[in-house]
Tab-separated table of C-alpha atoms in Angstrom:
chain	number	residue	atom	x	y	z
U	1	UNK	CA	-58.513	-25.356	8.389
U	2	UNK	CA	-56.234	-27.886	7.004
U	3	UNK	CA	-56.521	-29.744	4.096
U	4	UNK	CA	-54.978	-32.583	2.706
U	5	UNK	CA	-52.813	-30.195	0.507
U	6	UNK	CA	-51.316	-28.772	3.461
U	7	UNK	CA	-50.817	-31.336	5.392
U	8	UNK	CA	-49.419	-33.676	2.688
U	9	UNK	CA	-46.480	-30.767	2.241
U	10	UNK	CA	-45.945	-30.152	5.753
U	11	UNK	CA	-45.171	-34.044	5.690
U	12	UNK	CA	-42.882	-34.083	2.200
U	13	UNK	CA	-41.204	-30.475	3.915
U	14	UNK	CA	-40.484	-32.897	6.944
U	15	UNK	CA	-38.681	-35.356	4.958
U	16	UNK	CA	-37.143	-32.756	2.814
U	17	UNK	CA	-38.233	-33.515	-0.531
U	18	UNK	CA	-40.708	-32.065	-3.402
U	19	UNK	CA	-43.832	-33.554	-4.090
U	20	UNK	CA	-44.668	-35.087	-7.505
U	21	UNK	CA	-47.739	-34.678	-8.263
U	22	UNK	CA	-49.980	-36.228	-11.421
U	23	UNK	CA	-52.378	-35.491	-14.177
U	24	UNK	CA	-54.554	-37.625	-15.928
U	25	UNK	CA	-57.701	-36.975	-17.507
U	26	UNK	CA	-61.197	-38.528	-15.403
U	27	UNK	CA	-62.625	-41.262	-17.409
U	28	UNK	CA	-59.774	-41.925	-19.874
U	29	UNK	CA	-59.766	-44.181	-21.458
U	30	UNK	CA	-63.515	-45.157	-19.870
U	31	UNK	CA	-64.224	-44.551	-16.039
U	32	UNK	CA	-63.385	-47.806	-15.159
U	33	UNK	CA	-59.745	-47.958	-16.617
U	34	UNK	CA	-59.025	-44.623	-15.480
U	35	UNK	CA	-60.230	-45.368	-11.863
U	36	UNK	CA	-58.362	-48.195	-11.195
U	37	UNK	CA	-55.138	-46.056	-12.517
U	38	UNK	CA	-55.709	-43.117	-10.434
U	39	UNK	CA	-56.416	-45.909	-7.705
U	40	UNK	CA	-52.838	-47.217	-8.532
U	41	UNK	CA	-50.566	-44.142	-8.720
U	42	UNK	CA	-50.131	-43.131	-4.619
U	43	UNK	CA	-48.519	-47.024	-4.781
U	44	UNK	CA	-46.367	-45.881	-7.623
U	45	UNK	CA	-45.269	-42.461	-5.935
U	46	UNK	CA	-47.716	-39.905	-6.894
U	47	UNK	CA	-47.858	-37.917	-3.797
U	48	UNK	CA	-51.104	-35.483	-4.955
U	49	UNK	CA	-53.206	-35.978	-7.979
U	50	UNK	CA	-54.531	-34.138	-10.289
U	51	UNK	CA	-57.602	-35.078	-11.993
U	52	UNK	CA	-58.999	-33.566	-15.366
U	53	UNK	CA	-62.385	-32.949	-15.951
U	54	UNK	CA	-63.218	-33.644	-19.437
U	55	UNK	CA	-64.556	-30.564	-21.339
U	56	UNK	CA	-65.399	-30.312	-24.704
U	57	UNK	CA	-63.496	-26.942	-25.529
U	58	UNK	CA	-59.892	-27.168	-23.544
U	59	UNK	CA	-58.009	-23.988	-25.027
U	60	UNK	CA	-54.979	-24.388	-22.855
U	61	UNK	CA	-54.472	-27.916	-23.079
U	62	UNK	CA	-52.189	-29.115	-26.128
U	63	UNK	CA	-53.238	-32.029	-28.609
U	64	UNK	CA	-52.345	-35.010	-25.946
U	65	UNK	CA	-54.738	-33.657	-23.773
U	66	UNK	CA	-57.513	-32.285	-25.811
U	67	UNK	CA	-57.726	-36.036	-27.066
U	68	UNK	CA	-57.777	-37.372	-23.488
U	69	UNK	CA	-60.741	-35.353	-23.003
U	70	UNK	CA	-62.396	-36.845	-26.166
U	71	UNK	CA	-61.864	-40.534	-25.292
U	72	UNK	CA	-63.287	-39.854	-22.365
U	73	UNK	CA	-66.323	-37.650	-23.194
U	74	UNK	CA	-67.207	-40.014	-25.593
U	75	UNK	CA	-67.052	-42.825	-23.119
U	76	UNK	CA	-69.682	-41.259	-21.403
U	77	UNK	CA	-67.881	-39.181	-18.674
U	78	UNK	CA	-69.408	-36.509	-16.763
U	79	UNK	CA	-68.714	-33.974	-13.942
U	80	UNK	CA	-71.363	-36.028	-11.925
U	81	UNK	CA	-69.104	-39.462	-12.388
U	82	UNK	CA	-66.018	-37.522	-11.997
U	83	UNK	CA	-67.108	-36.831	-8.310
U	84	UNK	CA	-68.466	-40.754	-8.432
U	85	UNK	CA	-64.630	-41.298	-8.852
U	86	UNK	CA	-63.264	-39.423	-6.526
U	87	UNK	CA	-65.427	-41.315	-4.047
U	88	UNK	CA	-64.206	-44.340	-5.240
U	89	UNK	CA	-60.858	-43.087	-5.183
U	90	UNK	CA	-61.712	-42.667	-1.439
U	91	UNK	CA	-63.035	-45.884	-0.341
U	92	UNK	CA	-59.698	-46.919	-0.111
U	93	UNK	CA	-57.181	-43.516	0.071
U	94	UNK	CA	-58.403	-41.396	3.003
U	95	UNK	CA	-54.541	-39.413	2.563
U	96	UNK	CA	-53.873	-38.629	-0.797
U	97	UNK	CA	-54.878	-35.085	-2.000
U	98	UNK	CA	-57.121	-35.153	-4.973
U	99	UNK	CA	-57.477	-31.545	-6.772
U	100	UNK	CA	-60.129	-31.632	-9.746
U	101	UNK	CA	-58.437	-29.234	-12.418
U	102	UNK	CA	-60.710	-27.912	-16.074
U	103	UNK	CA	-62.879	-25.277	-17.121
U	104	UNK	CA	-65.813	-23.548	-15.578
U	105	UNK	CA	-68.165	-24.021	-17.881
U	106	UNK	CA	-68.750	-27.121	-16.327
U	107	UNK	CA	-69.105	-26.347	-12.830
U	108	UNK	CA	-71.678	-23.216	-14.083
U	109	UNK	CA	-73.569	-25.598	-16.060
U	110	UNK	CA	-73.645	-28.189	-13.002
U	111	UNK	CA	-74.435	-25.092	-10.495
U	112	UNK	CA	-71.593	-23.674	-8.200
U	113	UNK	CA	-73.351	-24.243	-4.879
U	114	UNK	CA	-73.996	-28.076	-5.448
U	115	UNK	CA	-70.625	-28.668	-7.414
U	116	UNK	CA	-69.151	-27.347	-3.888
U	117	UNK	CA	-70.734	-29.691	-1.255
U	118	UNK	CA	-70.774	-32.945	-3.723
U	119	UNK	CA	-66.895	-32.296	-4.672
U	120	UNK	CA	-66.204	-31.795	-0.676
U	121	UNK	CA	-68.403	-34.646	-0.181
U	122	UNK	CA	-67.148	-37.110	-2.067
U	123	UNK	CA	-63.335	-35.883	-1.322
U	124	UNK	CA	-61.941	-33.266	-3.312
U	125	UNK	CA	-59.248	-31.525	-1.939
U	126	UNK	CA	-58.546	-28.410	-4.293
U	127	UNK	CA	-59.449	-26.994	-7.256
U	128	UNK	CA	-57.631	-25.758	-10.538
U	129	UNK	CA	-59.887	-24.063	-12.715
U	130	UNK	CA	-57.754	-22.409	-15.508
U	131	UNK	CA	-60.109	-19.747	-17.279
U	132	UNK	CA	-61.193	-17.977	-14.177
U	133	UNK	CA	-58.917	-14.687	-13.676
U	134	UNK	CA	-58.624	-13.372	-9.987
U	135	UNK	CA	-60.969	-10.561	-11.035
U	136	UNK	CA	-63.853	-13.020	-10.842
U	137	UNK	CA	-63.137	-14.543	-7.285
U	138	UNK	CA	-66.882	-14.393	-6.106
U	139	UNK	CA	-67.719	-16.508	-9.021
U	140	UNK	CA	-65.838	-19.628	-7.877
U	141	UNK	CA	-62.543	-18.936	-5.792
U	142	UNK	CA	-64.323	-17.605	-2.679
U	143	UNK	CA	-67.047	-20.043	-2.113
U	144	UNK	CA	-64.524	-22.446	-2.748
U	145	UNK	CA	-62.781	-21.275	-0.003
U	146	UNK	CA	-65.443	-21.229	2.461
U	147	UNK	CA	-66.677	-24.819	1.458
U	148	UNK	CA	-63.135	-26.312	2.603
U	149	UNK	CA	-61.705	-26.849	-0.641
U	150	UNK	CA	-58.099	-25.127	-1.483
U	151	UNK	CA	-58.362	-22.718	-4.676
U	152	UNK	CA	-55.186	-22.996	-6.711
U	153	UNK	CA	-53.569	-20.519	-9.329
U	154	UNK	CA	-52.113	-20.652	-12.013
U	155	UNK	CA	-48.764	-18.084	-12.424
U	156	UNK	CA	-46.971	-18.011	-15.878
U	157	UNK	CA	-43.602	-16.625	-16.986
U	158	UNK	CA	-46.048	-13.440	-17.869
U	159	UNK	CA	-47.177	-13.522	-14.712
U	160	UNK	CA	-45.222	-9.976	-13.606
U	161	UNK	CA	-44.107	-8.376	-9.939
U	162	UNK	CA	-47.096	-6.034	-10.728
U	163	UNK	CA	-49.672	-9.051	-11.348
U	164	UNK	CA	-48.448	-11.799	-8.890
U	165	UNK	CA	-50.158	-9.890	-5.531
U	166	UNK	CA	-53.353	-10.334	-7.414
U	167	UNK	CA	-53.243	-13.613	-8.786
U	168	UNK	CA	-51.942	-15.097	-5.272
U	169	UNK	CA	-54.415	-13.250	-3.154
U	170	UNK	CA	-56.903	-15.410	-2.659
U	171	UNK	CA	-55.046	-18.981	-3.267
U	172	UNK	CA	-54.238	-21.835	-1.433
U	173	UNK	CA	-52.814	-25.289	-1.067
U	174	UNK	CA	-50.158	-24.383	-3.526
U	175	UNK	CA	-49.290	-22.001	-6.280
U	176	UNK	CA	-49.020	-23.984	-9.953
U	177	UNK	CA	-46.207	-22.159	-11.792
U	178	UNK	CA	-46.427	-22.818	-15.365
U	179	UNK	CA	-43.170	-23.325	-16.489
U	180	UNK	CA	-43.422	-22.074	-20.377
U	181	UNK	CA	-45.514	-19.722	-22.423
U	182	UNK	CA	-48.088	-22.021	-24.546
U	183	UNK	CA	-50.150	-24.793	-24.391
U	184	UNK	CA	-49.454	-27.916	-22.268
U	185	UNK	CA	-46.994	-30.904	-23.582
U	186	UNK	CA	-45.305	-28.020	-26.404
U	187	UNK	CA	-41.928	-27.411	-24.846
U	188	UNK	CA	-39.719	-28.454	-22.567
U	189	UNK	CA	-38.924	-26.831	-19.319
U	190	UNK	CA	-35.628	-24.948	-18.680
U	191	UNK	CA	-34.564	-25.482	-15.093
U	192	UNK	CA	-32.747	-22.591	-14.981
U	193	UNK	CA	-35.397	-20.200	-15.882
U	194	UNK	CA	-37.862	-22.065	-13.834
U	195	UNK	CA	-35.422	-21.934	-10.340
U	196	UNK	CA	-35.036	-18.095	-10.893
U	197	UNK	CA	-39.130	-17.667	-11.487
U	198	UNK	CA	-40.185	-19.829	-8.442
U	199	UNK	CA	-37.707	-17.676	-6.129
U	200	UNK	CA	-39.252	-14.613	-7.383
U	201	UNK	CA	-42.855	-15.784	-6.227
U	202	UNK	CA	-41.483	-17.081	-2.864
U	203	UNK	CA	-40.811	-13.659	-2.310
U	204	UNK	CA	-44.685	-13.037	-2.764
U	205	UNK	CA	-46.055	-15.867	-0.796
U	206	UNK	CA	-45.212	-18.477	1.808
U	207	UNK	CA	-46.823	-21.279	-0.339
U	208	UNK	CA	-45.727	-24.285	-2.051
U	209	UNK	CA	-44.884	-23.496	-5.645
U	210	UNK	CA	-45.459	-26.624	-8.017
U	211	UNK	CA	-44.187	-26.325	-11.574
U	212	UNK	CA	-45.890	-28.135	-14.143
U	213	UNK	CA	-45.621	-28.207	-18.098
U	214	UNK	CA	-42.737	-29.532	-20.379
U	215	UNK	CA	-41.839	-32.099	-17.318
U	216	UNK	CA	-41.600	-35.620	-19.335
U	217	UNK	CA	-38.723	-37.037	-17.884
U	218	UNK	CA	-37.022	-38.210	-14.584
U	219	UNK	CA	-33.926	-36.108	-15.027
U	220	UNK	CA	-36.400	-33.607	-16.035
U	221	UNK	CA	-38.577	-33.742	-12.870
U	222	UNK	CA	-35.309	-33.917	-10.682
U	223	UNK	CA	-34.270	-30.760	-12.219
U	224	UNK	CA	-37.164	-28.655	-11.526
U	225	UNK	CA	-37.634	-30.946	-8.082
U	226	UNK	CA	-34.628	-28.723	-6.899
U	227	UNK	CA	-35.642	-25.723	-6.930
U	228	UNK	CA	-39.737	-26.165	-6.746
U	229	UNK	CA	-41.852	-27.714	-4.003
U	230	UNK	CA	-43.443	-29.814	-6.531
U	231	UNK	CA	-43.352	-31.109	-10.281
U	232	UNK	CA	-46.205	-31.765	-11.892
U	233	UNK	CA	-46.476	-34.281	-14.863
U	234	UNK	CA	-49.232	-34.965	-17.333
U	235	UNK	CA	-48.541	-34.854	-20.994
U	236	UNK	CA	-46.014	-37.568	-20.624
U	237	UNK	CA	-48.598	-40.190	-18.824
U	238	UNK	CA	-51.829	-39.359	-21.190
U	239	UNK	CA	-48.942	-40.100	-23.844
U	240	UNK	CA	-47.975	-43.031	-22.066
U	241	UNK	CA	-51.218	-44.137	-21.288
U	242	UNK	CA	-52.759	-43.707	-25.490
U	243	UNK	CA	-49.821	-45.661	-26.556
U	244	UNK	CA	-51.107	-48.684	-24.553
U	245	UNK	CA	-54.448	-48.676	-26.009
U	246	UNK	CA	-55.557	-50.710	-28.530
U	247	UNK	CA	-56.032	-49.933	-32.539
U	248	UNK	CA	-60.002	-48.777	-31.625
U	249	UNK	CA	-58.340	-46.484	-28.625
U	250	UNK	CA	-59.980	-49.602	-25.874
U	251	UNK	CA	-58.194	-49.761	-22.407
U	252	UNK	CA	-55.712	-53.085	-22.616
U	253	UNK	CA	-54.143	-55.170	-20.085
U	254	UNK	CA	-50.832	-52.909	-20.194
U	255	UNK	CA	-52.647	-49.532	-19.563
U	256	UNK	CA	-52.839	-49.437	-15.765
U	257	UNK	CA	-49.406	-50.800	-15.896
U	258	UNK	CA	-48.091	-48.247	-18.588
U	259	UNK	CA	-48.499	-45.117	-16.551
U	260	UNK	CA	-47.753	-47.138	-13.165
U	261	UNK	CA	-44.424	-47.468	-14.387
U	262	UNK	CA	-43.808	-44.312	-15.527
U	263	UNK	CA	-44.860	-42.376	-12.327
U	264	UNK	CA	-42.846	-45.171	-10.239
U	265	UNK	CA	-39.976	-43.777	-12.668
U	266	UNK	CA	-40.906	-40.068	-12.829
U	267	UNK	CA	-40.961	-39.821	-8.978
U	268	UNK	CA	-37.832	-41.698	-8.099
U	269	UNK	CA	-36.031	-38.388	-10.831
U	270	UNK	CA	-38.308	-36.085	-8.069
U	271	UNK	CA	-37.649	-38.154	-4.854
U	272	UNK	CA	-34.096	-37.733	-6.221
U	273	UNK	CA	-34.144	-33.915	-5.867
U	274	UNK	CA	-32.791	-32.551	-2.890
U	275	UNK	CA	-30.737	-35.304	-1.830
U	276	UNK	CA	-28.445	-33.792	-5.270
U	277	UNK	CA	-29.313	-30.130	-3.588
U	278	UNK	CA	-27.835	-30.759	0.101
């Protein structure tokens, strides 16, 4: 089975380059705003996007985040309109992986089976789901799997020789290296570091390894471009996109525009990449 994860790298590994791929919270800052910038960013370079699902207790995600989360929760968003988005999303983007990244609690609440077939349904791609450990696979990861949609782990600089068999085991579409110890948007990434950890899971898998956290600029996401198969960015554009809103935190006419032109930027620094590596 391939899914629009794999075939979207097989295509970027063709044209020898990394993938950038985005993060921005469903339904912030209300479900209509935020649709019609998810709708925008494959036009501005976003080659796979990530899409948060607002939960009301985020304990990895830093205070850029978390607040995304809360604009949009209190906006009214739910898992059920997520999925309404992604079908949106859709209508008019039949290529463009979409992986749904959050919390379980959620999906439990929801009910695993049914979260499964609408998400596949309405075009989900790929899941992220960052407080499930490998030890629970049959919870989630596994009927995931069988539904069509790729389950992908996280791996952090903790993440040891010892560890990385298990946490890789049962993923797919990509592995999402987390570049630095801590919550999202707290540090920035060192290149360096990040070249030498994403060679030492090659040598544990033959899957794309995406490194996301601390990425905020286009020198930035060149840098890690190099050595990763993808960078991920989302700190930067929920930043980008609250500092368009208004003084009561409303959508205005520069928001769409606001993170549009910071992904166009962000993924000419990855597109960049490994022309500067040849």
């Amino acid at each position: 089975m391939t899914t629009r994860i794999d075939a979207r790298f097989a295509e970027l590994a063709k044209q020898g380059r990394s993938a950038f791929v985005t993060f921005l919270m469903a339904g912030d800052p209300d479900p209509k705003t935020s649709l019609d910038i998810i709708k925008a960013l494959p036009k501005a370079g976003a080659d796979i996007i990530e899409i948060g699902m607002p939960f009301t207790d985020p304990m990895a995600d830093g205070p850029s985040i978390q607040a995304a989360g809360l604009r949009a929760l209190k906006a009214g968003m739910t898992l059920k309109k997520t999925l309404e988005m992604v079908r949106g999303f859709r209508k008019d983007d039949d290529a463009t992986p979409l992986v749904l990244m959050g919390y379980y609690n959620p999906i439990y609440i929801y009910g695993v089976d049914k979260f499964l077939a609408d998400a596949k349904a309405a075009g989900v791609d790929g899941l992220i789901i960052v407080d499930l450990p490998p030890e629970e696979d049959t919870e989630l990861c596994l009927p995931a799997m069988k539904a069509g949609l790729n389950f992908i782990r996280l791996a952090t600089p903790t993440t040891d020789d010892k560890r990385l068999p298990a946490v890789l085991a049962n993923t797919s579409g990509f592995v999402y290296y987390v570049s630095i110890t801590g919550i999202t948007g707290s540090a920035s990434a060192d290149s360096k570091v990040v070249g030498e950890a994403v060679a030492r899971i090659k040598r544990h898998t033959k899957l794309p390894v995406c490194v996301g956290f601390g990425i905020r600029t286009p020198d930035a996401a060149r840098a890690i471009a190099e050595s990763a198969n993808g960078a991920v960015v989302g700190t930067a554009l929920v930043d980008a996109l609250r500092a368009s809103l208004d003084a009561e935190g409303r959508a205005t006419s520069k928001t769409v525009g606001a993170v549009a032109d910071l992904v166009a930027a962000l993924a000419q620094g990855v597109r960049g990449a490994k022309q500067a590596a040849e």
